[in-house]
Amino acid sequence: MSRSLSYKNVSKKRFNCMKSSMRSRVSEFAQSNNYSITVWQVPDKDIGRWHIRLESAKLNKPNLDFIANVKRTSNNLLTIDLVHMPAFISTASAVREVNTVYNHCRE
């Protein structure tokens, strides 16, 4: 499965909704699984590198580190290239999560 995702019809409003929804979902996951968000680098710009890191308070749980290159073009095309994520998380699972956020933020 490709680690590059493309989404059509992503206006600035929808893009902001996706970022907000993603932050909410990650915060909820972190809180319910004893993680803290130690890095949240999601630029306000339409293009950039996103870096999100969750660290566990428990020693036996791995840290979760996600890096993606993100680009939203003027014709409302959003491209997400997954650069790095934990090895035990499948690409299919990551794609499913992004698709959920994309569909949640319909205009």
Tab-separated table of N, CA and C in Angstrom:
chain	number	residue	atom	x	y	z
A	1	MET	N	0.842	-1.174	0.000
A	1	MET	CA	0.000	0.000	0.000
A	1	MET	C	0.890	1.241	0.000
A	2	SER	N	0.512	2.214	-0.788
A	2	SER	CA	1.285	3.442	-0.931
A	2	SER	C	1.277	4.250	0.364
A	3	ARG	N	2.389	4.903	0.609
A	3	ARG	CA	2.486	5.783	1.776
A	3	ARG	C	2.264	7.233	1.372
A	4	SER	N	1.727	7.431	0.165
A	4	SER	CA	1.393	8.764	-0.320
A	4	SER	C	-0.111	8.826	-0.553
A	5	LEU	N	-0.756	9.818	0.042
A	5	LEU	CA	-2.207	9.951	-0.053
A	5	LEU	C	-2.548	11.252	-0.753
A	6	SER	N	-3.604	11.230	-1.562
A	6	SER	CA	-4.078	12.445	-2.225
A	6	SER	C	-5.567	12.589	-1.987
A	7	TYR	N	-5.974	13.821	-1.703
A	7	TYR	CA	-7.383	14.114	-1.458
A	7	TYR	C	-7.782	15.335	-2.274
A	8	LYS	N	-8.931	15.238	-2.929
A	8	LYS	CA	-9.453	16.344	-3.727
A	8	LYS	C	-10.412	17.181	-2.884
A	9	ASN	N	-10.690	18.387	-3.376
A	9	ASN	CA	-11.677	19.284	-2.757
A	9	ASN	C	-11.341	19.640	-1.309
A	10	VAL	N	-10.077	19.916	-1.052
A	10	VAL	CA	-9.662	20.300	0.295
A	10	VAL	C	-9.405	21.811	0.304
A	11	SER	N	-10.457	22.547	0.603
A	11	SER	CA	-10.346	24.004	0.717
A	11	SER	C	-9.568	24.347	1.984
A	12	LYS	N	-9.233	25.607	2.137
A	12	LYS	CA	-8.534	26.053	3.347
A	12	LYS	C	-9.376	25.747	4.589
A	13	LYS	N	-10.682	25.964	4.480
A	13	LYS	CA	-11.592	25.694	5.604
A	13	LYS	C	-11.580	24.206	5.967
A	14	ARG	N	-11.650	23.353	4.962
A	14	ARG	CA	-11.645	21.907	5.211
A	14	ARG	C	-10.296	21.464	5.771
A	15	PHE	N	-9.218	22.034	5.248
A	15	PHE	CA	-7.878	21.710	5.715
A	15	PHE	C	-7.737	22.058	7.198
A	16	ASN	N	-8.221	23.228	7.581
A	16	ASN	CA	-8.178	23.628	8.993
A	16	ASN	C	-9.039	22.714	9.853
A	17	CYS	N	-10.183	22.312	9.337
A	17	CYS	CA	-11.041	21.362	10.051
A	17	CYS	C	-10.309	20.038	10.252
A	18	MET	N	-9.619	19.568	9.210
A	18	MET	CA	-8.885	18.308	9.302
A	18	MET	C	-7.793	18.393	10.367
A	19	LYS	N	-7.067	19.504	10.399
A	19	LYS	CA	-6.005	19.661	11.402
A	19	LYS	C	-6.592	19.698	12.813
A	20	SER	N	-7.694	20.407	12.978
A	20	SER	CA	-8.344	20.503	14.287
A	20	SER	C	-8.886	19.145	14.733
A	21	SER	N	-9.519	18.449	13.822
A	21	SER	CA	-10.073	17.130	14.122
A	21	SER	C	-8.960	16.144	14.463
A	22	MET	N	-7.860	16.214	13.721
A	22	MET	CA	-6.732	15.330	13.979
A	22	MET	C	-6.164	15.611	15.369
A	23	ARG	N	-6.034	16.883	15.726
A	23	ARG	CA	-5.503	17.240	17.049
A	23	ARG	C	-6.399	16.677	18.149
A	24	SER	N	-7.694	16.792	17.949
A	24	SER	CA	-8.655	16.290	18.926
A	24	SER	C	-8.554	14.772	19.070
A	25	ARG	N	-8.463	14.071	17.941
A	25	ARG	CA	-8.370	12.602	17.970
A	25	ARG	C	-7.070	12.138	18.626
A	26	VAL	N	-5.967	12.805	18.304
A	26	VAL	CA	-4.676	12.435	18.889
A	26	VAL	C	-4.687	12.712	20.392
A	27	SER	N	-5.238	13.842	20.794
A	27	SER	CA	-5.324	14.170	22.228
A	27	SER	C	-6.167	13.150	22.981
A	28	GLU	N	-7.277	12.771	22.378
A	28	GLU	CA	-8.157	11.773	22.997
A	28	GLU	C	-7.442	10.434	23.138
A	29	PHE	N	-6.735	10.007	22.079
A	29	PHE	CA	-5.973	8.761	22.126
A	29	PHE	C	-4.904	8.838	23.215
A	30	ALA	N	-4.175	9.942	23.237
A	30	ALA	CA	-3.092	10.098	24.212
A	30	ALA	C	-3.623	10.016	25.636
A	31	GLN	N	-4.701	10.719	25.898
A	31	GLN	CA	-5.263	10.740	27.244
A	31	GLN	C	-5.758	9.360	27.670
A	32	SER	N	-6.422	8.656	26.783
A	32	SER	CA	-6.990	7.357	27.159
A	32	SER	C	-5.952	6.235	27.200
A	33	ASN	N	-4.740	6.475	26.672
A	33	ASN	CA	-3.706	5.435	26.651
A	33	ASN	C	-2.435	5.833	27.401
A	34	ASN	N	-2.550	6.803	28.301
A	34	ASN	CA	-1.423	7.244	29.139
A	34	ASN	C	-0.219	7.742	28.346
A	35	TYR	N	-0.486	8.492	27.293
A	35	TYR	CA	0.573	9.144	26.527
A	35	TYR	C	0.455	10.649	26.723
A	36	SER	N	1.540	11.340	26.486
A	36	SER	CA	1.484	12.802	26.431
A	36	SER	C	2.045	13.238	25.079
A	37	ILE	N	1.484	14.309	24.548
A	37	ILE	CA	1.960	14.848	23.276
A	37	ILE	C	3.168	15.718	23.592
A	38	THR	N	4.348	15.277	23.164
A	38	THR	CA	5.569	16.026	23.456
A	38	THR	C	6.026	16.866	22.270
A	39	VAL	N	5.598	16.500	21.069
A	39	VAL	CA	5.902	17.292	19.877
A	39	VAL	C	4.619	17.414	19.073
A	40	TRP	N	4.266	18.655	18.743
A	40	TRP	CA	3.121	18.908	17.858
A	40	TRP	C	3.553	20.016	16.908
A	41	GLN	N	4.189	19.625	15.839
A	41	GLN	CA	4.648	20.582	14.839
A	41	GLN	C	3.778	20.422	13.598
A	42	VAL	N	2.694	21.152	13.561
A	42	VAL	CA	1.773	21.156	12.422
A	42	VAL	C	1.634	22.617	12.005
A	43	PRO	N	2.415	23.036	11.004
A	43	PRO	CA	2.415	24.445	10.606
A	43	PRO	C	1.054	24.920	10.104
A	44	ASP	N	0.812	26.210	10.247
A	44	ASP	CA	-0.418	26.813	9.732
A	44	ASP	C	-0.404	26.911	8.210
A	45	LYS	N	0.773	26.817	7.615
A	45	LYS	CA	0.906	26.955	6.166
A	45	LYS	C	0.304	25.752	5.436
A	46	ASP	N	0.106	25.926	4.126
A	46	ASP	CA	-0.454	24.859	3.293
A	46	ASP	C	0.578	23.815	2.890
A	47	ILE	N	1.819	24.070	3.180
A	47	ILE	CA	2.874	23.123	2.831
A	47	ILE	C	3.858	23.050	3.993
A	48	GLY	N	4.317	21.853	4.283
A	48	GLY	CA	5.291	21.727	5.359
A	48	GLY	C	5.426	20.297	5.846
A	49	ARG	N	6.296	20.149	6.815
A	49	ARG	CA	6.543	18.846	7.431
A	49	ARG	C	5.827	18.825	8.769
A	50	TRP	N	4.988	17.811	8.940
A	50	TRP	CA	4.289	17.635	10.207
A	50	TRP	C	5.050	16.607	11.031
A	51	HIS	N	5.227	16.909	12.311
A	51	HIS	CA	5.890	15.979	13.221
A	51	HIS	C	5.071	15.917	14.502
A	52	ILE	N	4.640	14.723	14.834
A	52	ILE	CA	3.843	14.499	16.041
A	52	ILE	C	4.498	13.363	16.815
A	53	ARG	N	4.731	13.596	18.104
A	53	ARG	CA	5.357	12.567	18.937
A	53	ARG	C	4.572	12.427	20.232
A	54	LEU	N	4.270	11.177	20.550
A	54	LEU	CA	3.595	10.846	21.804
A	54	LEU	C	4.561	10.019	22.646
A	55	GLU	N	4.680	10.380	23.912
A	55	GLU	CA	5.547	9.632	24.817
A	55	GLU	C	4.716	9.065	25.947
A	56	SER	N	5.030	7.836	26.298
A	56	SER	CA	4.290	7.137	27.334
A	56	SER	C	4.890	7.401	28.706
A	57	ALA	N	4.016	7.476	29.679
A	57	ALA	CA	4.459	7.599	31.065
A	57	ALA	C	4.934	6.242	31.586
A	58	LYS	N	4.515	5.179	30.922
A	58	LYS	CA	4.897	3.827	31.334
A	58	LYS	C	6.133	3.388	30.551
A	59	LEU	N	7.069	2.777	31.230
A	59	LEU	CA	8.328	2.385	30.603
A	59	LEU	C	8.169	1.286	29.559
A	60	ASN	N	7.162	0.447	29.688
A	60	ASN	CA	7.019	-0.686	28.775
A	60	ASN	C	6.255	-0.341	27.496
A	61	LYS	N	5.811	0.901	27.359
A	61	LYS	CA	5.084	1.305	26.154
A	61	LYS	C	6.003	2.125	25.253
A	62	PRO	N	5.991	1.842	23.956
A	62	PRO	CA	6.879	2.580	23.048
A	62	PRO	C	6.385	4.006	22.804
A	63	ASN	N	7.320	4.878	22.482
A	63	ASN	CA	6.955	6.219	22.042
A	63	ASN	C	6.423	6.121	20.619
A	64	LEU	N	5.528	7.013	20.265
A	64	LEU	CA	4.924	7.009	18.936
A	64	LEU	C	5.355	8.279	18.215
A	65	ASP	N	6.025	8.114	17.100
A	65	ASP	CA	6.585	9.235	16.361
A	65	ASP	C	6.080	9.181	14.922
A	66	PHE	N	5.455	10.274	14.466
A	66	PHE	CA	4.890	10.346	13.120
A	66	PHE	C	5.447	11.574	12.405
A	67	ILE	N	5.903	11.380	11.170
A	67	ILE	CA	6.379	12.495	10.344
A	67	ILE	C	5.751	12.355	8.965
A	68	ALA	N	5.218	13.464	8.460
A	68	ALA	CA	4.604	13.465	7.128
A	68	ALA	C	4.894	14.791	6.440
A	69	ASN	N	5.116	14.721	5.136
A	69	ASN	CA	5.201	15.931	4.323
A	69	ASN	C	3.809	16.192	3.770
A	70	VAL	N	3.321	17.407	3.971
A	70	VAL	CA	1.944	17.747	3.609
A	70	VAL	C	1.956	18.954	2.675
A	71	LYS	N	1.120	18.869	1.634
A	71	LYS	CA	1.033	19.978	0.673
A	71	LYS	C	-0.402	20.125	0.190
A	72	ARG	N	-0.944	21.338	0.363
A	72	ARG	CA	-2.264	21.661	-0.184
A	72	ARG	C	-2.052	22.706	-1.266
A	73	THR	N	-2.485	22.391	-2.483
A	73	THR	CA	-2.262	23.284	-3.618
A	73	THR	C	-3.433	24.236	-3.809
A	74	SER	N	-3.226	25.223	-4.666
A	74	SER	CA	-4.258	26.235	-4.918
A	74	SER	C	-5.498	25.646	-5.591
A	75	ASN	N	-5.361	24.483	-6.233
A	75	ASN	CA	-6.540	23.831	-6.828
A	75	ASN	C	-7.191	22.840	-5.856
A	76	ASN	N	-6.916	23.020	-4.553
A	76	ASN	CA	-7.544	22.254	-3.463
A	76	ASN	C	-7.218	20.762	-3.466
A	77	LEU	N	-6.012	20.427	-3.906
A	77	LEU	CA	-5.534	19.049	-3.836
A	77	LEU	C	-4.596	18.942	-2.631
A	78	LEU	N	-4.875	17.996	-1.757
A	78	LEU	CA	-4.047	17.759	-0.577
A	78	LEU	C	-3.260	16.476	-0.787
A	79	THR	N	-1.945	16.562	-0.615
A	79	THR	CA	-1.074	15.392	-0.720
A	79	THR	C	-0.365	15.201	0.613
A	80	ILE	N	-0.418	13.978	1.117
A	80	ILE	CA	0.247	13.635	2.374
A	80	ILE	C	1.195	12.476	2.094
A	81	ASP	N	2.476	12.684	2.331
A	81	ASP	CA	3.481	11.630	2.186
A	81	ASP	C	3.932	11.219	3.577
A	82	LEU	N	3.624	9.985	3.951
A	82	LEU	CA	4.015	9.473	5.263
A	82	LEU	C	5.503	9.138	5.221
A	83	VAL	N	6.305	9.885	5.965
A	83	VAL	CA	7.747	9.715	5.962
A	83	VAL	C	8.173	8.705	7.024
A	84	HIS	N	7.570	8.820	8.205
A	84	HIS	CA	7.960	7.944	9.313
A	84	HIS	C	6.770	7.732	10.241
A	85	MET	N	6.616	6.493	10.670
A	85	MET	CA	5.630	6.165	11.700
A	85	MET	C	6.101	4.888	12.379
A	86	PRO	N	5.565	4.579	13.551
A	86	PRO	CA	5.995	3.369	14.251
A	86	PRO	C	5.815	2.126	13.378
A	87	ALA	N	6.788	1.230	13.433
A	87	ALA	CA	6.793	0.041	12.579
A	87	ALA	C	5.584	-0.861	12.818
A	88	PHE	N	5.059	-0.878	14.031
A	88	PHE	CA	3.946	-1.779	14.332
A	88	PHE	C	2.591	-1.225	13.899
A	89	ILE	N	2.552	-0.006	13.379
A	89	ILE	CA	1.305	0.557	12.849
A	89	ILE	C	1.312	0.363	11.345
A	90	SER	N	0.307	-0.305	10.835
A	90	SER	CA	0.272	-0.584	9.399
A	90	SER	C	-0.098	0.666	8.612
A	91	THR	N	0.366	0.703	7.374
A	91	THR	CA	0.008	1.809	6.485
A	91	THR	C	-1.500	1.849	6.300
A	92	ALA	N	-2.128	0.682	6.186
A	92	ALA	CA	-3.585	0.619	6.012
A	92	ALA	C	-4.304	1.270	7.191
A	93	SER	N	-3.814	1.037	8.384
A	93	SER	CA	-4.417	1.632	9.579
A	93	SER	C	-4.253	3.151	9.570
A	94	ALA	N	-3.076	3.625	9.200
A	94	ALA	CA	-2.834	5.075	9.135
A	94	ALA	C	-3.727	5.727	8.081
A	95	VAL	N	-3.854	5.086	6.928
A	95	VAL	CA	-4.705	5.606	5.848
A	95	VAL	C	-6.156	5.662	6.313
A	96	ARG	N	-6.587	4.643	7.015
A	96	ARG	CA	-7.959	4.596	7.527
A	96	ARG	C	-8.234	5.777	8.464
A	97	GLU	N	-7.285	6.099	9.314
A	97	GLU	CA	-7.444	7.231	10.240
A	97	GLU	C	-7.530	8.557	9.491
A	98	VAL	N	-6.662	8.745	8.500
A	98	VAL	CA	-6.691	9.992	7.722
A	98	VAL	C	-7.992	10.090	6.931
A	99	ASN	N	-8.441	8.977	6.364
A	99	ASN	CA	-9.710	8.975	5.628
A	99	ASN	C	-10.878	9.359	6.534
A	100	THR	N	-10.860	8.892	7.766
A	100	THR	CA	-11.913	9.228	8.722
A	100	THR	C	-11.950	10.733	8.973
A	101	VAL	N	-10.791	11.329	9.152
A	101	VAL	CA	-10.711	12.776	9.382
A	101	VAL	C	-11.178	13.532	8.137
A	102	TYR	N	-10.740	13.094	6.971
A	102	TYR	CA	-11.135	13.735	5.703
A	102	TYR	C	-12.652	13.696	5.531
A	103	ASN	N	-13.251	12.550	5.767
A	103	ASN	CA	-14.702	12.410	5.603
A	103	ASN	C	-15.483	13.164	6.678
A	104	HIS	N	-14.927	13.280	7.855
A	104	HIS	CA	-15.567	14.033	8.941
A	104	HIS	C	-15.685	15.521	8.591
A	105	CYS	N	-14.728	16.013	7.842
A	105	CYS	CA	-14.665	17.452	7.536
A	105	CYS	C	-15.261	17.786	6.169
A	106	ARG	N	-16.329	17.158	5.826
A	106	ARG	CA	-16.997	17.472	4.553
A	106	ARG	C	-17.542	18.877	4.586
A	107	GLU	N	-17.591	19.481	3.417
A	107	GLU	CA	-18.116	20.853	3.330
A	107	GLU	C	-19.558	20.852	2.904
